Tab-separated table of C-alpha atoms in Angstrom:
chain	number	residue	atom	x	y	z
A	38	MET	CA	62.202	181.753	83.784
A	39	PHE	CA	63.871	178.356	84.001
A	40	GLN	CA	63.291	175.678	81.420
A	41	TYR	CA	64.484	172.090	81.544
A	42	ARG	CA	65.180	169.574	78.834
A	43	TYR	CA	67.158	166.370	78.260
A	44	GLU	CA	70.056	166.327	75.807
A	45	PRO	CA	72.316	163.462	74.643
A	46	LEU	CA	75.389	162.777	76.746
A	47	LEU	CA	76.557	159.490	75.214
A	48	SER	CA	75.221	156.519	73.293
A	49	VAL	CA	76.185	153.002	72.268
A	50	GLN	CA	74.969	151.141	69.202
A	51	PHE	CA	75.338	147.491	68.233
A	52	LYS	CA	76.053	146.954	64.552
A	53	HIS	CA	75.978	143.903	62.309
A	54	PRO	CA	76.395	143.824	58.499
A	55	TYR	CA	73.486	141.397	58.095
A	56	TYR	CA	71.022	144.270	58.322
A	57	LEU	CA	70.127	146.665	55.572
A	58	ASN	CA	71.110	149.701	57.687
A	59	GLY	CA	73.886	147.880	59.537
A	60	VAL	CA	72.212	148.335	62.946
A	61	SER	CA	71.350	145.286	65.054
A	62	LYS	CA	68.238	145.405	67.223
A	63	ASP	CA	69.057	142.117	68.934
A	64	PHE	CA	70.461	143.302	72.280
A	65	ASP	CA	68.939	144.558	75.517
A	66	CYS	CA	71.056	146.651	77.905
A	67	LEU	CA	69.701	146.339	81.442
A	68	PRO	CA	71.078	148.667	84.154
A	69	THR	CA	72.091	147.321	87.538
A	70	ALA	CA	70.334	148.605	90.646
A	71	ALA	CA	73.383	150.705	91.548
A	72	THR	CA	73.373	152.244	88.052
A	73	VAL	CA	69.677	153.168	88.325
A	74	ASP	CA	70.424	154.954	91.606
A	75	LEU	CA	73.313	156.912	90.052
A	76	LEU	CA	71.229	157.936	87.042
A	77	GLN	CA	68.525	159.299	89.328
A	78	GLN	CA	71.041	160.983	91.633
A	79	TYR	CA	72.610	162.973	88.763
A	80	SER	CA	69.385	163.617	86.786
A	81	LEU	CA	70.503	161.345	83.952
A	82	LYS	CA	67.940	159.519	81.857
A	83	LEU	CA	68.352	156.131	80.187
A	84	ALA	CA	66.671	155.724	76.780
A	85	GLN	CA	66.604	152.307	75.109
A	86	THR	CA	66.992	152.645	71.340
A	87	LYS	CA	66.623	150.306	68.363
A	88	GLY	CA	70.113	148.942	68.488
A	89	GLY	CA	71.541	150.233	71.737
A	90	LEU	CA	70.962	152.882	74.353
A	91	LYS	CA	71.369	156.584	75.055
A	92	ILE	CA	72.124	158.406	78.269
A	93	LEU	CA	70.587	161.879	78.414
A	94	CYS	CA	71.461	164.706	80.759
A	95	GLN	CA	68.812	167.017	82.229
A	96	LYS	CA	69.804	170.616	81.640
A	97	GLU	CA	68.658	173.997	82.786
A	98	TYR	CA	68.067	176.673	80.134
A	99	THR	CA	68.265	180.334	81.027
A	100	ASP	CA	68.151	183.589	79.067
A	101	PRO	CA	70.289	184.070	76.982
A	102	VAL	CA	70.196	180.513	75.665
A	103	THR	CA	72.921	178.744	77.592
A	104	THR	CA	72.727	175.313	79.128
A	105	ILE	CA	74.164	173.814	82.258
A	106	PRO	CA	73.515	170.356	83.681
A	107	LEU	CA	70.975	170.346	86.456
A	108	ILE	CA	73.327	168.213	88.584
A	109	PRO	CA	76.925	168.218	87.269
A	110	ILE	CA	78.982	165.050	87.578
A	111	ASP	CA	81.431	165.891	90.348
A	112	GLN	CA	83.070	162.491	90.888
A	113	PRO	CA	83.844	159.354	88.875
A	114	LEU	CA	80.689	157.364	88.116
A	115	ASP	CA	80.699	153.690	87.078
A	116	LEU	CA	77.571	152.720	85.156
A	117	PHE	CA	77.076	148.981	84.546
A	118	PHE	CA	74.626	147.228	82.229
A	119	VAL	CA	73.940	143.554	81.583
A	120	VAL	CA	73.781	142.937	77.817
A	121	GLN	CA	71.391	140.144	76.848
A	122	VAL	CA	70.774	138.707	73.384
A	123	ASN	CA	67.121	138.585	72.364
A	124	SER	CA	67.398	136.792	68.998
A	125	ASP	CA	69.495	134.289	67.039
A	126	ILE	CA	71.933	136.985	65.838
A	127	LEU	CA	74.933	135.134	67.296
A	128	ASN	CA	74.288	132.368	64.747
A	129	LEU	CA	75.138	134.942	62.080
A	130	SER	CA	78.271	136.164	63.846
A	131	ASP	CA	81.822	134.896	63.605
A	132	LEU	CA	82.695	134.274	67.238
A	133	ALA	CA	84.955	131.261	66.710
A	134	GLY	CA	87.798	131.160	69.193
A	135	LEU	CA	86.368	133.998	71.308
A	136	PRO	CA	84.944	133.655	74.827
A	137	LYS	CA	81.221	133.483	75.471
A	138	HIS	CA	81.198	136.622	77.616
A	139	TYR	CA	82.576	140.063	76.891
A	140	TRP	CA	83.651	143.145	78.780
A	141	LEU	CA	82.615	146.279	76.848
A	142	SER	CA	84.010	149.390	78.483
A	143	ASN	CA	85.316	152.874	77.741
A	144	GLN	CA	88.008	152.231	80.337
A	145	ASN	CA	91.223	150.322	79.685
A	146	ALA	CA	92.568	147.683	82.040
A	147	ASP	CA	94.988	150.213	83.544
A	148	GLY	CA	92.204	152.693	84.324
A	149	THR	CA	92.804	155.040	81.375
A	150	PHE	CA	90.041	155.855	78.885
A	151	LYS	CA	89.668	155.082	75.205
A	152	GLU	CA	87.487	156.653	72.559
A	153	ASN	CA	85.697	153.589	71.209
A	154	LEU	CA	84.352	150.355	72.608
A	155	ALA	CA	85.327	148.588	69.396
A	156	LEU	CA	88.748	149.674	68.204
A	157	GLY	CA	88.532	147.660	64.985
A	158	ALA	CA	85.847	146.371	62.667
A	159	THR	CA	85.180	143.145	64.556
A	160	LEU	CA	84.303	141.964	68.019
A	161	GLY	CA	87.765	140.475	68.360
A	162	SER	CA	89.059	144.006	68.978
A	163	VAL	CA	86.726	144.545	71.933
A	164	ASP	CA	88.191	143.790	75.342
A	165	GLU	CA	87.362	140.231	76.250
A	166	LEU	CA	85.845	139.623	79.643
A	167	ALA	CA	89.084	138.330	81.158
A	168	LEU	CA	87.957	139.057	84.696
A	169	SER	CA	85.832	137.209	87.207
A	170	ILE	CA	82.468	138.547	88.328
A	171	ALA	CA	81.765	138.208	92.048
A	172	PRO	CA	79.737	139.918	94.785
A	173	LEU	CA	81.401	142.473	97.037
A	174	SER	CA	83.479	139.804	98.773
A	175	LEU	CA	86.105	137.331	97.537
A	176	GLN	CA	87.593	134.235	99.084
A	177	LEU	CA	91.250	134.208	97.980
A	178	ALA	CA	93.307	131.018	98.155
A	179	LEU	CA	96.851	131.644	99.456
A	180	PRO	CA	99.454	128.843	99.410
A	181	PRO	CA	101.231	129.157	102.788
A	182	GLY	CA	104.409	131.207	102.629
A	183	LEU	CA	104.085	132.192	98.937
A	184	TYR	CA	102.698	135.725	99.329
A	185	ARG	CA	103.583	138.427	101.828
A	186	GLN	CA	101.005	141.091	100.940
A	187	ILE	CA	97.734	141.682	99.075
A	188	GLN	CA	97.191	145.027	97.320
A	189	VAL	CA	93.723	146.049	96.155
A	190	ASN	CA	93.136	148.790	93.567
A	191	LYS	CA	89.921	150.094	92.109
A	192	LEU	CA	90.953	150.779	88.529
A	193	GLY	CA	91.706	154.446	87.880
A	194	GLU	CA	91.937	155.277	91.567
A	195	PRO	CA	94.696	155.101	94.234
A	196	PRO	CA	95.169	151.800	96.102
A	197	VAL	CA	92.245	150.950	98.326
A	198	ARG	CA	94.375	149.206	100.921
A	199	GLN	CA	97.263	146.856	101.549
A	200	ILE	CA	96.813	143.678	103.554
A	201	ASP	CA	99.722	141.794	105.101
A	202	VAL	CA	99.651	138.012	104.745
A	203	LEU	CA	100.854	135.775	107.566
A	204	PRO	CA	103.364	133.020	106.606
A	205	THR	CA	100.921	130.290	107.656
A	206	GLN	CA	97.807	131.941	106.194
A	207	GLU	CA	95.914	129.860	103.571
A	208	THR	CA	92.864	132.011	102.753
A	209	LEU	CA	91.765	135.644	102.847
A	210	ASN	CA	88.222	136.996	102.832
A	211	LEU	CA	88.439	140.259	100.844
A	212	THR	CA	85.470	142.652	101.028
A	213	VAL	CA	84.954	146.033	99.324
A	214	ASN	CA	82.264	148.655	99.943
A	215	GLN	CA	81.534	149.861	96.407
A	216	PRO	CA	80.786	147.907	93.192
A	217	GLY	CA	83.389	148.311	90.483
A	218	GLN	CA	86.339	146.857	88.633
A	219	TYR	CA	89.202	145.921	90.931
A	220	ARG	CA	92.711	144.610	90.499
A	221	VAL	CA	93.988	142.270	93.201
A	222	SER	CA	97.773	141.930	93.352
A	223	LYS	CA	99.347	139.096	95.326
A	224	ILE	CA	102.907	140.197	96.134
A	225	LYS	CA	105.590	137.566	96.697
A	226	ALA	CA	108.609	137.804	98.971
A	227	ASP	CA	110.886	138.666	96.014
A	228	GLY	CA	108.628	141.567	94.985
A	229	THR	CA	107.049	139.852	91.961
A	230	ARG	CA	103.275	139.733	91.860
A	231	ASP	CA	100.356	137.738	90.520
A	232	GLU	CA	97.484	139.976	89.374
A	233	SER	CA	93.827	139.258	88.687
A	234	ASN	CA	90.969	141.557	87.667
A	235	TYR	CA	87.549	141.269	89.251
A	236	LEU	CA	84.204	142.932	88.619
A	237	LEU	CA	82.634	143.093	92.057
A	238	ASP	CA	78.920	143.743	91.788
A	239	PRO	CA	76.144	141.726	93.488
A	240	THR	CA	73.619	142.368	90.696
A	241	LEU	CA	75.946	141.313	87.884
A	242	HIS	CA	77.021	138.265	89.878
A	243	GLN	CA	73.404	137.115	90.040
A	244	ALA	CA	72.856	137.573	86.267
A	245	THR	CA	73.221	134.067	84.873
A	246	LYS	CA	72.317	134.683	81.226
A	247	TYR	CA	74.374	137.725	80.367
A	248	TRP	CA	76.271	137.874	77.079
A	249	ALA	CA	78.360	140.901	77.975
A	250	VAL	CA	78.854	143.542	80.629
A	251	LEU	CA	78.666	147.121	79.363
A	252	HIS	CA	80.512	149.697	81.460
A	253	PHE	CA	80.796	153.483	81.241
A	254	ARG	CA	83.161	155.485	83.437
A	255	LEU	CA	82.060	159.155	83.587
A	256	ASP	CA	83.777	161.947	85.495
A	257	ALA	CA	83.904	165.741	85.783
A	258	THR	CA	85.785	166.094	82.472
A	259	ILE	CA	82.777	165.018	80.399
A	260	ASP	CA	81.652	167.411	77.663
A	261	TYR	CA	78.009	168.447	78.109
A	262	ASP	CA	77.715	169.943	74.636
A	263	PRO	CA	75.221	167.694	72.745
A	264	ALA	CA	77.197	168.325	69.548
A	265	ASN	CA	80.099	166.481	71.188
A	266	ALA	CA	78.087	163.611	72.657
A	267	VAL	CA	80.225	160.464	72.455
A	268	GLN	CA	78.823	157.786	70.158
A	269	TYR	CA	80.265	154.353	70.904
A	270	THR	CA	79.777	151.357	68.633
A	271	VAL	CA	80.087	147.601	69.048
A	272	ASN	CA	80.699	145.947	65.675
A	273	LEU	CA	79.913	142.253	65.382
A	274	PRO	CA	81.670	140.278	62.624
A	275	HIS	CA	79.586	138.516	59.988
A	276	LYS	CA	79.912	134.750	59.819
A	277	GLN	CA	80.655	133.455	56.333
A	278	SER	CA	80.197	129.920	55.071
A	279	ILE	CA	79.828	127.832	51.956
A	280	TRP	CA	76.275	127.699	50.614
A	281	ARG	CA	75.560	124.126	49.510
A	282	TYR	CA	72.641	123.070	47.325
A	283	PHE	CA	71.604	119.433	47.127
A	284	VAL	CA	69.544	119.040	43.939
A	285	ALA	CA	67.512	115.840	43.859
A	286	LEU	CA	66.380	114.991	40.301
A	287	SER	CA	63.231	112.854	40.254
A	288	LYS	CA	62.874	110.018	37.769
A	289	ALA	CA	59.657	111.578	36.477
A	290	ARG	CA	61.550	114.700	35.369
A	291	GLN	CA	64.860	113.214	34.335
A	292	THR	CA	64.032	113.910	30.691
A	293	VAL	CA	63.988	117.620	31.539
A	294	PHE	CA	67.492	117.608	33.052
A	295	ALA	CA	69.245	114.741	31.306
A	296	GLY	CA	72.538	114.002	29.644
A	297	ALA	CA	76.037	115.119	30.536
A	298	ASP	CA	75.704	118.307	28.505
A	299	LEU	CA	72.392	119.310	30.074
A	300	ARG	CA	73.168	118.899	33.738
A	301	PRO	CA	71.726	121.747	35.826
A	302	THR	CA	73.998	124.693	36.545
A	303	PHE	CA	73.753	127.588	38.988
A	304	SER	CA	74.188	131.301	38.511
A	305	LEU	CA	74.085	134.241	40.926
A	306	ASP	CA	72.148	137.361	39.998
A	307	TYR	CA	71.813	140.511	42.124
A	308	GLU	CA	69.203	143.218	41.795
A	309	VAL	CA	71.947	145.720	42.591
A	310	ALA	CA	75.714	145.517	42.422
A	311	SER	CA	76.967	142.345	44.072
A	312	PRO	CA	78.526	142.898	47.502
A	313	TYR	CA	80.638	139.825	46.746
A	314	PRO	CA	81.837	140.157	43.141
A	315	GLY	CA	83.246	137.092	41.482
A	316	THR	CA	81.340	134.623	43.664
A	317	THR	CA	80.058	131.657	41.661
A	318	ILE	CA	78.203	128.419	42.343
A	319	ALA	CA	79.709	125.316	40.755
A	320	LEU	CA	78.917	121.615	40.518
A	321	LYS	CA	80.960	119.633	43.023
A	322	PRO	CA	82.262	116.337	41.613
A	323	ASN	CA	80.932	113.253	43.366
A	324	ALA	CA	84.448	112.014	44.023
A	325	SER	CA	85.198	115.037	46.227
A	326	TRP	CA	82.102	114.852	48.445
A	327	THR	CA	82.849	114.735	52.161
A	328	THR	CA	81.543	112.017	54.452
A	329	GLU	CA	79.003	114.497	55.809
A	330	GLU	CA	77.765	115.339	52.311
A	331	LEU	CA	77.479	111.660	51.374
A	332	THR	CA	75.456	111.086	54.539
A	333	ILE	CA	73.101	113.958	53.704
A	334	ALA	CA	72.629	112.672	50.143
A	335	SER	CA	71.954	109.173	51.405
A	336	ALA	CA	69.300	110.497	53.811
A	337	ILE	CA	67.307	112.236	51.057
A	338	ARG	CA	67.610	109.518	48.407
A	339	ASP	CA	64.590	107.287	47.705
A	340	ASP	CA	63.252	105.117	44.867
A	341	LYS	CA	61.767	108.121	43.055
A	342	ILE	CA	65.063	110.017	42.804
A	343	ALA	CA	67.186	109.425	39.732
A	344	ALA	CA	70.257	111.459	40.720
A	345	ILE	CA	71.534	113.917	43.314
A	346	TYR	CA	73.770	116.832	42.369
A	347	LEU	CA	75.706	118.960	44.833
A	348	PHE	CA	76.461	122.593	44.051
A	349	GLU	CA	78.338	124.967	46.328
A	350	THR	CA	79.616	128.503	46.300
A	351	ALA	CA	83.211	128.914	45.209
A	352	ALA	CA	83.923	131.006	48.314
A	353	ALA	CA	82.379	131.451	51.750
A	354	ILE	CA	79.699	134.150	51.782
A	355	PRO	CA	77.505	135.399	54.643
A	356	LEU	CA	73.768	135.603	55.062
A	357	PHE	CA	72.407	139.096	54.624
A	358	GLU	CA	69.198	141.074	54.654
A	359	ALA	CA	70.430	143.739	52.256
A	360	SER	CA	70.086	142.952	48.521
A	361	PRO	CA	69.856	139.144	48.711
A	362	PRO	CA	70.855	137.485	45.439
A	363	LYS	CA	68.610	135.580	43.052
A	364	ILE	CA	69.894	132.035	42.629
A	365	LYS	CA	69.117	130.514	39.212
A	366	LEU	CA	69.167	126.834	38.432
A	367	THR	CA	69.278	126.274	34.692
A	368	GLY	CA	69.187	123.120	32.631
A	369	GLY	CA	68.620	123.214	28.883
A	370	THR	CA	65.884	125.788	28.361
A	371	ARG	CA	64.481	125.452	31.869
A	372	THR	CA	65.221	128.030	34.594
A	373	THR	CA	64.214	127.732	38.261
A	374	TYR	CA	64.757	130.331	40.991
A	375	LEU	CA	66.013	128.834	44.239
A	376	PRO	CA	65.863	130.035	47.859
A	377	THR	CA	68.743	131.689	49.695
A	378	PRO	CA	69.600	130.686	53.278
A	379	LYS	CA	67.524	132.287	56.026
A	380	ARG	CA	68.866	133.662	59.278
A	381	ASP	CA	67.072	131.040	61.381
A	382	GLN	CA	68.918	128.234	59.607
A	383	TYR	CA	71.731	126.730	61.601
A	384	THR	CA	73.472	125.424	58.478
A	385	THR	CA	73.701	126.592	54.881
A	386	ASN	CA	72.568	123.333	53.312
A	387	LEU	CA	69.602	123.868	50.982
A	388	PHE	CA	67.575	121.151	49.276
A	389	VAL	CA	65.951	121.378	45.851
A	390	HIS	CA	63.716	118.606	44.525
A	391	LEU	CA	63.087	118.655	40.749
């Protein structure tokens, strides 16, 4: 008697250190129409998870207990997903100097495979989307006489074709039949070449709000043993910044915090071991305030405020969900607990009115 079940084939998970368990639930991976067709054709099932996705393979169980895929993968399959951001998580991520769009793939630029989408601990190690996304046709500009031939390769496969360029030709309409990642080489008369990578897919070309393109290349060498299911990860780096506290002392309470020796001070307390040992919050001298800080202080000053103090962390620290610290403001015998920055804040300026 035949029995059928789905077992894991591969998965991808987005991670961010802001969260208590390190897993980010802020991304949606949406398959293209061509990917949906391939999944159905090979009895593969897509399961959205809290923090990524899984691809499951339908298997046939016989007696004794052995498993074989219902429809084995007998040729290279390219599965594409549009990755969209569904929260403000990028405000907590250090993406300075990186492009706005990313190419996340288990295939290298030369068509070979790699084991992890993120080779390091940060997004900077993930392949940047250094290729143009277009439909199945391209209009190539060709300066007359510069190139003698165009060579088109689908990455990981033999050349698709070679196209001779006429000396007076200025443009070329290049069309391919199958979506995928292609390399277009423009070959000059001296044999040197200019190369560009393109992702040719009508669905992805129409997606205007994508953050990344997720790509899996599967072929007949894949291991169907669920114990060996590949688990990819995409690690996003945590943005760190100085936490600044503007403490406005009202005239009505200046007798509580008064005198040079009784100025308020900050301390950091953690319920568990500090993830950032040695971090302190110190009073910033007025003479070293930046123009921005002076502007902020001027905006919150009124006739009822006696003085404004500025405290800031000695080093840049990130926002985090796991074990947030308790911030104490002390002055004389008085102690006040202050808020920590929240993830929906676009800056780390906090205001305290005493």
